[in-house]
Amino acid sequence: MTTLSVIKADVGSLPGHVKAPNKLINEVDRVLEEGKDENKITDYYIGRCGDDIDLIMTHDKGKNDSDVHELAWNSFEEATEKAKELGLYGAGQDLLSDAFSGNVRGLGPGSAEMEFDERESEPFLTFLCDKTSPSAFNLPLFKMFGDPSNTAGLVLDPSLHEGFKFTVQDFYEGKKADLACPEEMYDLLALIGISSKFAIEEVKKKDGEPAASVSTEKLNLIAGEYVGKDDPVAVVRCQSGYPAVGEALEAFSFPHLVPGWMRGSHNGPLMPVSEEEATPTRFDGPPRVVALGFQLNDGKLVGPRDLFDDPSFDETRKKAKKAADYMRRHGPFQPHLLGEDDLEYTTLPDVQDKLKDRFE
Ligand code: 13P
Ligand code: 13P
Ligand code: MG
Ligand code: MG
Ligand code: MG
């Protein structure tokens, strides 16, 4: 069995929240190279989206392995030291604990993992986001695995025709449920349409074989205060029983509105970009998604191909820029501004308190 572990964190950037510099990537690289030499992991690639560093690792230790998680944690700690030395903004931002304790879950970094027997040919994609939340994947994952208007294979390919199971997490209750699609599609949509409460955590084939996994950690629920956006990652297996690569990518051809952007408190379009263009600047955005495609070969990573680095996504980017203009014109008003419960920080309680005697 091969385990794919994508673990990510923002440990500092420049200027402000724009980009994790190469000097941090080098620190992470050094630690992961050591881990590879010590056979803790089989292979790795370090991706980046804006100020977030994404460790794409393969190994044979299963999900939630403490050695693998510790390796990731240590690499982020080393990079944090460098970020402090360079005086970068938000040095160690997503490391919410002073010490590692067995698993990065609950400590700040996000993780998306899956374990499976490699198929004869094993193409998979990683989607790396910045300036948004895990629920940003609700719409595209539904399109990929549930919507025949997006994924022709659901209709045409006998190996996809029975559909998929979606694991939906209620991130306030910390509980999850599996819903089968197409049988329970309307129930599924009733939940995942409420992206302020529900996020897709996993997608599986009907026999339980993993298809997709999302990092669903909500930083503000861990820290109890605003410490930046969660900036999620997702892993998606493709071809032969799964969506084709182009069907998975097609799910991002519409730049849908997602929560995040400036101060984690605004709705904005999710713009698919190359790694090179994952440098959110306008109003700290708009939110970005990068797609890196690999082939697995006996646990080794072959690739990546930077998949949104393609002119077929130019119109999506243009639409995203238009949507960004349109949303920005709302200034401090909803629905550009998030709902009260989702605001990452707000003066509202103070203002209400100050004015309480003037409301009659
Ligand atoms: P190829 O014939 O190039 O393998 O394409 C198959 C396919 O599924 C394209 O979506
Ligand atoms: P990050 O989560 O990417 O650090 O974003 C923080 C922010 O508030 C941007 O305006
Ligand atoms: Mg940041
Ligand atoms: Mg970020
Ligand atoms: Mg963040």
Short mmCIF file of C-alpha atoms in Angstrom, two decimals, residues 84-253:
data_model
loop_
_atom_site.label_atom_id
_atom_site.label_comp_id
_atom_site.label_asym_id
_atom_site.label_seq_id
_atom_site.Cartn_x
_atom_site.Cartn_y
_atom_site.Cartn_z
CA LYS A 84 12.07 34.85 12.15
CA GLU A 85 15.69 35.42 11.16
CA LEU A 86 14.53 37.20 7.98
CA GLY A 87 11.85 39.16 9.85
CA LEU A 88 9.15 37.78 7.57
CA TYR A 89 5.51 38.53 8.19
CA GLY A 90 3.57 35.95 10.21
CA ALA A 91 6.62 33.84 11.08
CA GLY A 92 5.28 30.53 12.40
CA GLN A 93 1.71 31.75 11.72
CA ASP A 94 0.05 28.31 11.45
CA LEU A 95 2.08 26.49 14.12
CA LEU A 96 -0.35 26.93 16.99
CA SER A 97 1.43 24.66 19.44
CA ASP A 98 4.92 25.02 20.93
CA ALA A 99 5.59 21.31 20.61
CA PHE A 100 4.66 18.40 18.38
CA SER A 101 2.38 15.80 19.96
CA GLY A 102 1.99 12.79 17.69
CA ASN A 103 -0.07 14.25 14.84
CA VAL A 104 -0.30 17.64 13.14
CA ARG A 105 -4.11 17.56 13.37
CA GLY A 106 -5.28 20.16 15.83
CA LEU A 107 -1.85 21.83 15.91
CA GLY A 108 -2.42 24.21 12.99
CA PRO A 109 -1.08 22.64 9.76
CA GLY A 110 -3.67 21.16 7.37
CA SER A 111 -3.43 17.59 6.12
CA ALA A 112 -5.09 15.53 3.40
CA GLU A 113 -4.10 11.87 3.23
CA MET A 114 -5.10 8.67 1.49
CA GLU A 115 -3.83 5.09 1.44
CA PHE A 116 -4.33 2.70 -1.48
CA ASP A 117 -2.85 -0.04 -3.63
CA GLU A 118 -1.26 1.64 -6.64
CA ARG A 119 -3.01 0.86 -9.88
CA GLU A 120 -0.88 -0.16 -12.85
CA SER A 121 -0.83 3.52 -13.71
CA GLU A 122 -1.72 5.94 -10.91
CA PRO A 123 -2.36 9.54 -12.00
CA PHE A 124 -3.37 11.92 -9.20
CA LEU A 125 -3.81 15.65 -8.74
CA THR A 126 -3.14 17.93 -5.80
CA PHE A 127 -5.09 21.18 -5.48
CA LEU A 128 -3.38 23.81 -3.33
CA CYS A 129 -5.32 26.90 -2.20
CA ASP A 130 -4.56 30.25 -0.64
CA LYS A 131 -6.89 32.84 0.92
CA THR A 132 -9.83 30.51 1.36
CA SER A 133 -11.42 27.72 3.45
CA PRO A 134 -11.90 23.93 3.13
CA SER A 135 -15.50 24.42 1.96
CA ALA A 136 -14.08 26.03 -1.22
CA PHE A 137 -13.82 22.42 -2.47
CA ASN A 138 -17.53 21.63 -1.95
CA LEU A 139 -18.64 22.85 -5.36
CA PRO A 140 -15.74 21.52 -7.47
CA LEU A 141 -15.70 18.10 -5.74
CA PHE A 142 -19.44 17.77 -6.25
CA LYS A 143 -18.98 18.65 -9.92
CA MET A 144 -16.12 16.17 -10.35
CA PHE A 145 -17.71 13.19 -8.63
CA GLY A 146 -21.44 13.93 -8.75
CA ASP A 147 -22.37 16.09 -11.72
CA PRO A 148 -22.66 14.46 -15.17
CA SER A 149 -22.65 17.92 -16.80
CA ASN A 150 -19.06 18.22 -15.58
CA THR A 151 -17.86 14.61 -15.64
CA ALA A 152 -18.93 12.84 -18.81
CA GLY A 153 -17.54 9.58 -17.40
CA LEU A 154 -20.41 9.35 -14.87
CA VAL A 155 -22.66 8.71 -17.87
CA LEU A 156 -20.26 7.14 -20.37
CA ASP A 157 -17.79 5.02 -18.39
CA PRO A 158 -19.09 1.77 -16.81
CA SER A 159 -16.37 2.04 -14.13
CA LEU A 160 -17.79 5.40 -12.86
CA HIS A 161 -21.45 4.82 -13.60
CA GLU A 162 -22.45 3.64 -10.09
CA GLY A 163 -21.30 6.94 -8.60
CA PHE A 164 -19.38 7.83 -5.44
CA LYS A 165 -19.79 8.27 -1.67
CA PHE A 166 -19.13 11.68 -0.10
CA THR A 167 -18.01 12.06 3.52
CA VAL A 168 -19.46 15.36 4.78
CA GLN A 169 -18.12 17.01 7.91
CA ASP A 170 -20.13 19.32 10.14
CA PHE A 171 -17.19 21.35 11.35
CA TYR A 172 -18.95 22.95 14.28
CA GLU A 173 -20.18 19.61 15.68
CA GLY A 174 -17.00 17.77 14.61
CA LYS A 175 -19.19 14.93 13.24
CA LYS A 176 -19.34 13.35 9.80
CA ALA A 177 -21.66 11.26 7.62
CA ASP A 178 -21.35 9.38 4.31
CA LEU A 179 -23.85 10.17 1.57
CA ALA A 180 -24.17 8.15 -1.62
CA CYS A 181 -24.45 9.89 -4.97
CA PRO A 182 -26.55 9.84 -7.17
CA GLU A 183 -29.03 8.12 -4.76
CA GLU A 184 -28.86 10.83 -2.07
CA MET A 185 -27.79 13.73 -4.28
CA TYR A 186 -30.43 16.17 -3.06
CA ASP A 187 -29.66 15.45 0.61
CA LEU A 188 -25.96 15.83 -0.15
CA LEU A 189 -26.54 19.19 -1.84
CA ALA A 190 -28.80 20.36 1.01
CA LEU A 191 -25.77 19.97 3.29
CA ILE A 192 -22.75 20.99 1.19
CA GLY A 193 -24.57 24.02 -0.23
CA ILE A 194 -24.28 25.44 3.31
CA SER A 195 -20.55 25.91 2.98
CA SER A 196 -20.38 27.92 6.23
CA LYS A 197 -21.14 24.72 8.15
CA PHE A 198 -20.43 21.64 6.03
CA ALA A 199 -17.34 20.60 4.10
CA ILE A 200 -16.62 17.54 1.98
CA GLU A 201 -13.78 15.71 3.72
CA GLU A 202 -13.45 12.63 1.51
CA VAL A 203 -14.86 11.02 -1.60
CA LYS A 204 -14.79 7.24 -2.02
CA LYS A 205 -15.87 4.72 -4.58
CA LYS A 206 -18.90 2.70 -3.52
CA ASP A 207 -16.58 -0.15 -2.43
CA GLY A 208 -14.72 2.24 -0.11
CA GLU A 209 -11.65 2.75 -2.32
CA PRO A 210 -10.40 6.34 -1.78
CA ALA A 211 -11.00 8.89 -4.53
CA ALA A 212 -10.38 12.31 -2.94
CA SER A 213 -9.33 13.79 0.37
CA VAL A 214 -9.47 17.39 1.68
CA SER A 215 -7.74 19.09 4.60
CA THR A 216 -10.72 20.20 6.69
CA GLU A 217 -8.96 21.71 9.71
CA LYS A 218 -10.49 25.10 10.60
CA LEU A 219 -7.74 27.23 12.13
CA ASN A 220 -10.05 29.61 13.94
CA LEU A 221 -11.89 26.70 15.57
CA ILE A 222 -8.54 25.37 16.80
CA ALA A 223 -7.05 28.66 17.94
CA GLY A 224 -10.30 30.29 19.08
CA GLU A 225 -9.23 33.49 17.33
CA TYR A 226 -8.23 34.66 13.87
CA VAL A 227 -4.84 33.32 12.82
CA GLY A 228 -5.23 33.54 9.05
CA LYS A 229 -7.29 31.44 6.69
CA ASP A 230 -7.12 27.66 6.54
CA ASP A 231 -6.00 27.64 2.89
CA PRO A 232 -6.92 24.00 2.19
CA VAL A 233 -5.43 21.29 -0.01
CA ALA A 234 -7.11 18.38 -1.78
CA VAL A 235 -5.85 15.17 -3.40
CA VAL A 236 -7.81 13.57 -6.26
CA ARG A 237 -7.14 10.26 -8.03
CA CYS A 238 -7.81 10.25 -11.78
CA GLN A 239 -8.58 7.97 -14.76
CA SER A 240 -9.56 4.25 -14.74
CA GLY A 241 -12.55 4.30 -12.39
CA TYR A 242 -12.07 7.93 -11.41
CA PRO A 243 -12.67 11.22 -13.26
CA ALA A 244 -10.27 11.87 -16.15
CA VAL A 245 -7.65 14.54 -15.43
CA GLY A 246 -9.55 16.97 -17.65
CA GLU A 247 -12.83 16.24 -15.86
CA ALA A 248 -11.23 17.00 -12.50
CA LEU A 249 -9.79 20.26 -13.86
CA GLU A 250 -13.05 21.22 -15.59
CA ALA A 251 -14.62 21.53 -12.11
CA PHE A 252 -12.52 24.70 -11.63
CA SER A 253 -13.47 26.34 -14.94
#
